[in-house]
């Protein structure tokens, strides 16, 4: 007995299973056809005389594949009609193939469905293929994945203090360190000056505790926000910045200048490339405290990342050195 070949495209089936009710209908169709097969086998075992009377009235089970074919046709036709209605006459939309690259950011990789965990991926930066750590899953309070690593710094070292040329030049530092996640390897990647973004995620690790803070800021690059030394304000608030440190965080109560290149009028006092500076007096003339990344100035110029406070901090005097991380999306 010949059966018509069931001509169902895989793209049709993939669309079909996007409809919960269609899943149920499809399974029911398959089960009913299997039952029909069993019934057909049962009747074939009966003697010829009995079958001559009964099988003729059960012609619908003699070809169960036809029944399955018909049900699939009904389902697919239903979906075509509804898809035409919902998609403005376009009809079935084939499942897009993953984009081949090259990619310029971790977010592009994620959106192209090429992500495979939190690890280093190959990005094309300034025409060069570069391995960069991508965080593809949620990153604490920063939220959704697709975060591209830019910098990692160690508050115990002087490498990234406020006045270092690394903040204004376009030179990399230890690119190998940019392939790993939230460890103590310091790095500065070309993503600092060649990756546009709309969000920044900064993180601080104190002991085994790591905290993140999201900054909604659109820019052509982080270099474009920082290199010229001009203050660019954010409005997160002092309490938000303190969450990077945790319950031990402390700041003086006044001034609270925050954002990029946050500093008071005195060039020798506390300042931060990304963060907040505060004062005990009701002005920003002589800030003696800061929380941030790329920090410097009085009272401890050598601490490049963390929380330093003297003279009336709301949680006492502090010197908390942290590992710092900057990612963009």
Short mmCIF file of C-alpha atoms in Angstrom, two decimals:
data_model
loop_
_atom_site.label_atom_id
_atom_site.label_comp_id
_atom_site.label_asym_id
_atom_site.label_seq_id
_atom_site.Cartn_x
_atom_site.Cartn_y
_atom_site.Cartn_z
CA UNK A 1 0.00 0.00 0.00
CA UNK A 2 1.38 3.41 -0.96
CA UNK A 3 1.20 6.29 1.45
CA UNK A 4 1.51 9.96 0.52
CA UNK A 5 4.74 11.34 1.96
CA UNK A 6 4.04 13.85 4.73
CA UNK A 7 5.68 17.02 3.46
CA UNK A 8 6.32 19.07 6.58
CA UNK A 9 9.19 21.54 6.66
CA UNK A 10 11.22 21.67 9.87
CA UNK A 11 10.72 25.44 9.96
CA UNK A 12 6.95 24.78 10.00
CA UNK A 13 7.34 22.34 12.88
CA UNK A 14 9.51 24.79 14.83
CA UNK A 15 6.81 27.42 14.45
CA UNK A 16 4.13 24.89 15.35
CA UNK A 17 5.69 24.20 18.71
CA UNK A 18 5.58 27.89 19.58
CA UNK A 19 1.82 27.43 20.04
CA UNK A 20 0.93 25.53 23.26
CA UNK A 21 -2.49 24.44 21.99
CA UNK A 22 -0.91 23.19 18.79
CA UNK A 23 1.48 21.04 20.79
CA UNK A 24 -1.53 19.34 22.37
CA UNK A 25 -3.25 18.94 19.02
CA UNK A 26 -0.12 17.48 17.43
CA UNK A 27 0.44 14.96 20.24
CA UNK A 28 -3.23 13.95 20.08
CA UNK A 29 -2.94 13.39 16.33
CA UNK A 30 0.13 11.19 16.73
CA UNK A 31 -1.42 9.15 19.53
CA UNK A 32 -4.65 8.64 17.63
CA UNK A 33 -2.69 7.44 14.61
CA UNK A 34 -0.66 5.03 16.72
CA UNK A 35 -3.91 3.70 18.16
CA UNK A 36 -5.17 3.30 14.62
CA UNK A 37 -2.08 1.30 13.72
CA UNK A 38 -2.71 -1.04 16.62
CA UNK A 39 -6.34 -1.36 15.63
CA UNK A 40 -5.33 -2.14 12.06
CA UNK A 41 -3.03 -4.87 13.30
CA UNK A 42 -5.80 -6.28 15.46
CA UNK A 43 -8.23 -6.51 12.56
CA UNK A 44 -5.63 -8.04 10.26
CA UNK A 45 -5.35 -10.98 12.66
CA UNK A 46 -9.05 -11.80 12.47
CA UNK A 47 -10.27 -14.48 10.05
CA UNK A 48 -11.14 -13.45 6.53
CA UNK A 49 -14.87 -14.02 6.87
CA UNK A 50 -15.19 -11.82 9.92
CA UNK A 51 -12.95 -9.16 8.43
CA UNK A 52 -15.02 -9.06 5.26
CA UNK A 53 -17.96 -7.81 7.32
CA UNK A 54 -16.26 -5.62 9.88
CA UNK A 55 -13.14 -4.19 8.30
CA UNK A 56 -15.12 -2.62 5.50
CA UNK A 57 -16.82 -0.37 8.05
CA UNK A 58 -13.48 0.66 9.51
CA UNK A 59 -11.80 2.00 6.40
CA UNK A 60 -10.64 5.05 8.35
CA UNK A 61 -8.05 2.97 10.22
CA UNK A 62 -6.75 1.13 7.17
CA UNK A 63 -4.39 4.00 6.41
CA UNK A 64 -3.43 5.68 9.71
CA UNK A 65 -0.64 7.68 8.08
CA UNK A 66 -3.20 9.44 5.91
CA UNK A 67 -5.07 10.48 9.06
CA UNK A 68 -1.83 11.85 10.57
CA UNK A 69 -1.02 13.62 7.32
CA UNK A 70 -4.47 15.21 7.23
CA UNK A 71 -4.23 16.39 10.82
CA UNK A 72 -0.82 17.91 10.22
CA UNK A 73 -2.16 19.68 7.15
CA UNK A 74 -5.02 21.08 9.23
CA UNK A 75 -2.64 22.29 11.93
CA UNK A 76 -0.20 23.91 9.51
CA UNK A 77 -2.98 25.57 7.53
CA UNK A 78 -4.41 26.96 10.77
CA UNK A 79 -1.03 28.34 11.71
CA UNK A 80 -0.46 29.84 8.26
CA UNK A 81 -3.77 31.67 8.39
CA UNK A 82 -3.13 33.00 11.89
CA UNK A 83 0.46 33.89 11.14
CA UNK A 84 -0.64 35.80 8.06
CA UNK A 85 -3.11 37.73 10.20
CA UNK A 86 -0.68 38.42 13.04
CA UNK A 87 2.31 39.29 10.88
CA UNK A 88 0.64 41.61 8.42
CA UNK A 89 0.50 39.17 5.54
CA UNK A 90 4.09 38.00 5.82
CA UNK A 91 3.15 34.46 6.77
CA UNK A 92 5.51 31.98 8.40
CA UNK A 93 8.74 33.59 9.54
CA UNK A 94 11.64 31.14 9.25
CA UNK A 95 13.76 30.69 12.35
CA UNK A 96 16.76 32.99 11.83
CA UNK A 97 20.14 31.31 11.67
CA UNK A 98 22.69 32.43 14.27
CA UNK A 99 24.71 35.35 12.96
CA UNK A 100 28.24 34.32 11.94
CA UNK A 101 30.05 37.38 13.28
CA UNK A 102 32.43 39.11 13.63
CA UNK A 103 31.07 40.67 16.80
CA UNK A 104 32.08 43.94 18.40
CA UNK A 105 30.56 43.42 21.84
CA UNK A 106 29.37 40.67 24.15
CA UNK A 107 25.80 41.90 23.79
CA UNK A 108 25.96 41.26 20.03
CA UNK A 109 27.07 37.69 20.69
CA UNK A 110 24.21 37.15 23.11
CA UNK A 111 21.62 38.61 20.74
CA UNK A 112 22.97 36.45 17.90
CA UNK A 113 22.40 33.37 20.08
CA UNK A 114 26.10 32.51 20.03
CA UNK A 115 26.65 32.77 23.79
CA UNK A 116 27.97 29.72 25.60
CA UNK A 117 28.46 30.75 29.20
CA UNK A 118 30.53 33.37 30.99
CA UNK A 119 33.97 33.24 29.42
CA UNK A 120 36.30 34.87 26.89
CA UNK A 121 34.94 35.38 23.36
CA UNK A 122 36.55 36.71 20.22
CA UNK A 123 35.58 40.31 19.48
CA UNK A 124 36.66 42.46 16.58
CA UNK A 125 38.08 45.70 17.98
CA UNK A 126 39.75 48.25 15.72
CA UNK A 127 39.84 45.59 13.02
CA UNK A 128 41.74 43.17 15.25
CA UNK A 129 40.46 39.94 16.76
CA UNK A 130 40.69 40.18 20.54
CA UNK A 131 39.76 37.75 23.30
CA UNK A 132 37.57 39.53 25.86
CA UNK A 133 35.71 38.21 28.89
CA UNK A 134 31.94 38.33 28.44
CA UNK A 135 29.46 37.94 31.27
CA UNK A 136 26.37 36.51 29.61
CA UNK A 137 24.14 35.90 32.63
CA UNK A 138 22.69 38.32 35.18
CA UNK A 139 25.33 40.35 36.96
CA UNK A 140 23.92 41.18 40.38
CA UNK A 141 22.03 44.45 40.47
CA UNK A 142 23.30 45.29 36.96
CA UNK A 143 20.88 42.77 35.52
CA UNK A 144 20.83 41.12 32.10
CA UNK A 145 23.70 39.49 30.28
CA UNK A 146 25.93 40.59 27.47
CA UNK A 147 28.42 42.57 29.57
CA UNK A 148 31.80 43.36 27.96
CA UNK A 149 34.88 43.59 30.17
CA UNK A 150 36.77 46.90 30.05
CA UNK A 151 39.00 47.12 33.14
CA UNK A 152 40.02 45.28 36.29
CA UNK A 153 42.02 46.94 39.06
CA UNK A 154 43.47 46.12 42.45
CA UNK A 155 42.97 48.77 45.11
CA UNK A 156 46.15 47.59 46.85
CA UNK A 157 48.21 48.70 43.84
CA UNK A 158 48.94 52.11 42.35
CA UNK A 159 48.31 51.06 38.74
CA UNK A 160 44.95 52.79 38.33
CA UNK A 161 45.13 55.74 40.71
CA UNK A 162 43.36 58.88 39.52
CA UNK A 163 46.34 60.65 37.92
CA UNK A 164 47.76 57.70 35.98
CA UNK A 165 48.02 58.06 32.20
CA UNK A 166 46.06 54.84 31.73
CA UNK A 167 42.87 56.88 32.11
CA UNK A 168 43.70 59.23 29.23
CA UNK A 169 45.73 57.14 26.77
CA UNK A 170 44.75 54.35 24.39
CA UNK A 171 47.24 51.72 25.47
CA UNK A 172 46.29 48.30 26.74
CA UNK A 173 47.51 46.77 29.98
CA UNK A 174 47.90 43.00 30.40
CA UNK A 175 45.32 41.88 27.78
CA UNK A 176 45.64 38.32 29.09
CA UNK A 177 43.93 39.47 32.28
CA UNK A 178 40.96 40.56 30.19
CA UNK A 179 40.13 36.97 29.29
CA UNK A 180 39.14 36.03 32.84
CA UNK A 181 36.34 37.06 35.15
CA UNK A 182 36.28 38.60 38.59
CA UNK A 183 39.77 37.83 39.82
CA UNK A 184 42.76 39.96 40.88
CA UNK A 185 44.44 40.27 37.46
CA UNK A 186 44.63 43.93 36.50
CA UNK A 187 43.83 44.73 32.90
CA UNK A 188 42.86 47.50 30.51
CA UNK A 189 41.39 46.40 27.18
CA UNK A 190 40.81 48.25 23.89
CA UNK A 191 37.13 48.11 24.79
CA UNK A 192 37.98 51.16 26.93
CA UNK A 193 38.19 53.41 23.87
CA UNK A 194 36.46 51.44 21.11
CA UNK A 195 33.20 50.05 22.53
CA UNK A 196 30.02 52.17 22.59
CA UNK A 197 27.42 51.44 25.26
CA UNK A 198 24.28 52.59 27.03
CA UNK A 199 24.99 50.98 30.42
CA UNK A 200 28.00 50.53 32.68
CA UNK A 201 28.35 47.94 35.40
CA UNK A 202 30.94 48.65 38.10
CA UNK A 203 31.81 46.09 40.72
CA UNK A 204 33.88 45.95 43.90
CA UNK A 205 35.17 42.87 45.64
CA UNK A 206 36.04 43.17 49.33
CA UNK A 207 37.22 39.87 50.76
CA UNK A 208 34.94 37.24 49.23
CA UNK A 209 32.01 39.64 48.81
CA UNK A 210 31.40 41.23 45.42
CA UNK A 211 28.81 43.95 44.78
CA UNK A 212 27.71 45.56 41.52
CA UNK A 213 26.15 48.89 40.58
CA UNK A 214 24.58 49.83 37.25
CA UNK A 215 25.02 53.27 35.69
CA UNK A 216 22.70 54.18 32.82
CA UNK A 217 24.96 56.25 30.60
CA UNK A 218 25.19 56.36 26.82
CA UNK A 219 28.58 57.07 25.27
CA UNK A 220 30.84 56.24 22.34
CA UNK A 221 33.33 54.76 24.82
CA UNK A 222 34.40 54.96 28.44
CA UNK A 223 37.47 56.87 27.27
CA UNK A 224 35.19 59.58 25.86
CA UNK A 225 33.66 60.09 29.31
CA UNK A 226 36.86 60.13 31.33
CA UNK A 227 40.00 61.02 29.34
CA UNK A 228 39.48 64.80 29.21
CA UNK A 229 39.13 65.08 33.00
CA UNK A 230 35.80 66.93 32.82
CA UNK A 231 33.23 66.10 35.45
CA UNK A 232 30.15 64.33 34.10
CA UNK A 233 27.52 63.90 36.76
CA UNK A 234 25.39 60.91 37.65
CA UNK A 235 22.46 60.93 40.06
CA UNK A 236 22.60 57.56 41.78
CA UNK A 237 22.93 59.00 45.29
CA UNK A 238 25.39 58.35 48.10
CA UNK A 239 23.52 55.30 49.38
CA UNK A 240 23.81 53.57 46.01
CA UNK A 241 27.58 54.07 45.90
CA UNK A 242 27.91 52.75 49.43
CA UNK A 243 26.31 49.45 48.38
CA UNK A 244 29.51 48.64 46.49
CA UNK A 245 31.31 48.30 49.83
CA UNK A 246 28.50 46.91 51.95
CA UNK A 247 27.72 47.53 55.61
CA UNK A 248 31.23 48.86 56.38
CA UNK A 249 30.93 51.73 53.89
CA UNK A 250 31.43 55.27 55.12
CA UNK A 251 31.30 58.77 53.60
CA UNK A 252 31.29 62.30 54.86
CA UNK A 253 27.84 63.83 54.69
CA UNK A 254 28.22 66.85 52.42
CA UNK A 255 29.14 67.76 48.85
CA UNK A 256 28.43 64.27 47.39
CA UNK A 257 29.76 65.06 43.94
CA UNK A 258 29.39 61.90 41.85
CA UNK A 259 29.84 60.50 38.37
CA UNK A 260 32.87 60.52 36.09
CA UNK A 261 35.92 62.53 37.21
CA UNK A 262 34.18 63.28 40.51
CA UNK A 263 36.31 65.76 42.45
CA UNK A 264 36.08 68.95 44.45
CA UNK A 265 37.76 72.25 43.70
CA UNK A 266 40.99 71.24 45.45
CA UNK A 267 43.22 69.16 43.20
CA UNK A 268 44.95 67.40 46.06
CA UNK A 269 41.88 66.05 47.87
CA UNK A 270 39.74 62.94 47.30
CA UNK A 271 38.57 62.23 43.76
CA UNK A 272 37.39 59.31 41.64
CA UNK A 273 37.35 58.54 37.92
CA UNK A 274 34.07 56.70 38.53
CA UNK A 275 32.45 57.22 41.91
CA UNK A 276 31.57 59.81 44.56
CA UNK A 277 33.51 62.27 46.72
CA UNK A 278 32.23 63.93 49.91
CA UNK A 279 33.20 66.53 52.50
CA UNK A 280 32.44 67.29 56.13
CA UNK A 281 32.00 70.98 55.31
CA UNK A 282 29.04 72.24 53.34
CA UNK A 283 31.00 72.62 50.10
CA UNK A 284 33.24 70.62 47.77
CA UNK A 285 36.43 72.53 48.47
CA UNK A 286 38.31 69.89 50.45
CA UNK A 287 36.73 66.44 50.11
CA UNK A 288 38.28 63.97 52.55
CA UNK A 289 36.33 60.88 51.49
CA UNK A 290 35.46 58.93 48.37
CA UNK A 291 34.09 55.63 47.13
CA UNK A 292 35.00 54.65 43.61
CA UNK A 293 37.30 53.25 40.97
CA UNK A 294 40.38 55.12 39.82
CA UNK A 295 40.60 57.09 43.06
CA UNK A 296 43.31 59.28 44.54
CA UNK A 297 44.12 62.33 46.63
CA UNK A 298 44.10 63.04 50.33
CA UNK A 299 43.90 61.24 52.71
CA UNK A 300 45.43 58.20 50.92
CA UNK A 301 46.51 58.88 47.37
CA UNK A 302 47.80 55.34 46.76
CA UNK A 303 44.43 53.58 47.13
CA UNK A 304 43.12 53.16 43.57
CA UNK A 305 39.81 51.46 44.33
CA UNK A 306 37.58 51.25 47.39
CA UNK A 307 36.48 53.51 50.25
CA UNK A 308 38.72 56.02 52.04
CA UNK A 309 37.33 58.39 54.71
CA UNK A 310 38.71 60.81 57.28
CA UNK A 311 37.18 63.61 59.38
CA UNK A 312 33.59 62.76 60.16
CA UNK A 313 32.50 59.85 58.01
CA UNK A 314 28.95 58.67 58.69
CA UNK A 315 30.36 55.25 59.62
CA UNK A 316 33.70 56.37 60.99
CA UNK A 317 37.15 56.67 59.40
CA UNK A 318 37.85 53.95 56.84
CA UNK A 319 40.48 52.64 54.47
CA UNK A 320 38.91 49.79 52.51
CA UNK A 321 40.84 48.58 49.47
CA UNK A 322 38.81 46.70 46.89
CA UNK A 323 39.24 44.87 43.62
CA UNK A 324 37.40 46.85 40.97
CA UNK A 325 35.68 45.79 37.75
CA UNK A 326 34.23 47.84 34.89
CA UNK A 327 32.01 46.29 32.20
CA UNK A 328 29.80 47.90 29.57
CA UNK A 329 26.73 46.97 27.55
#
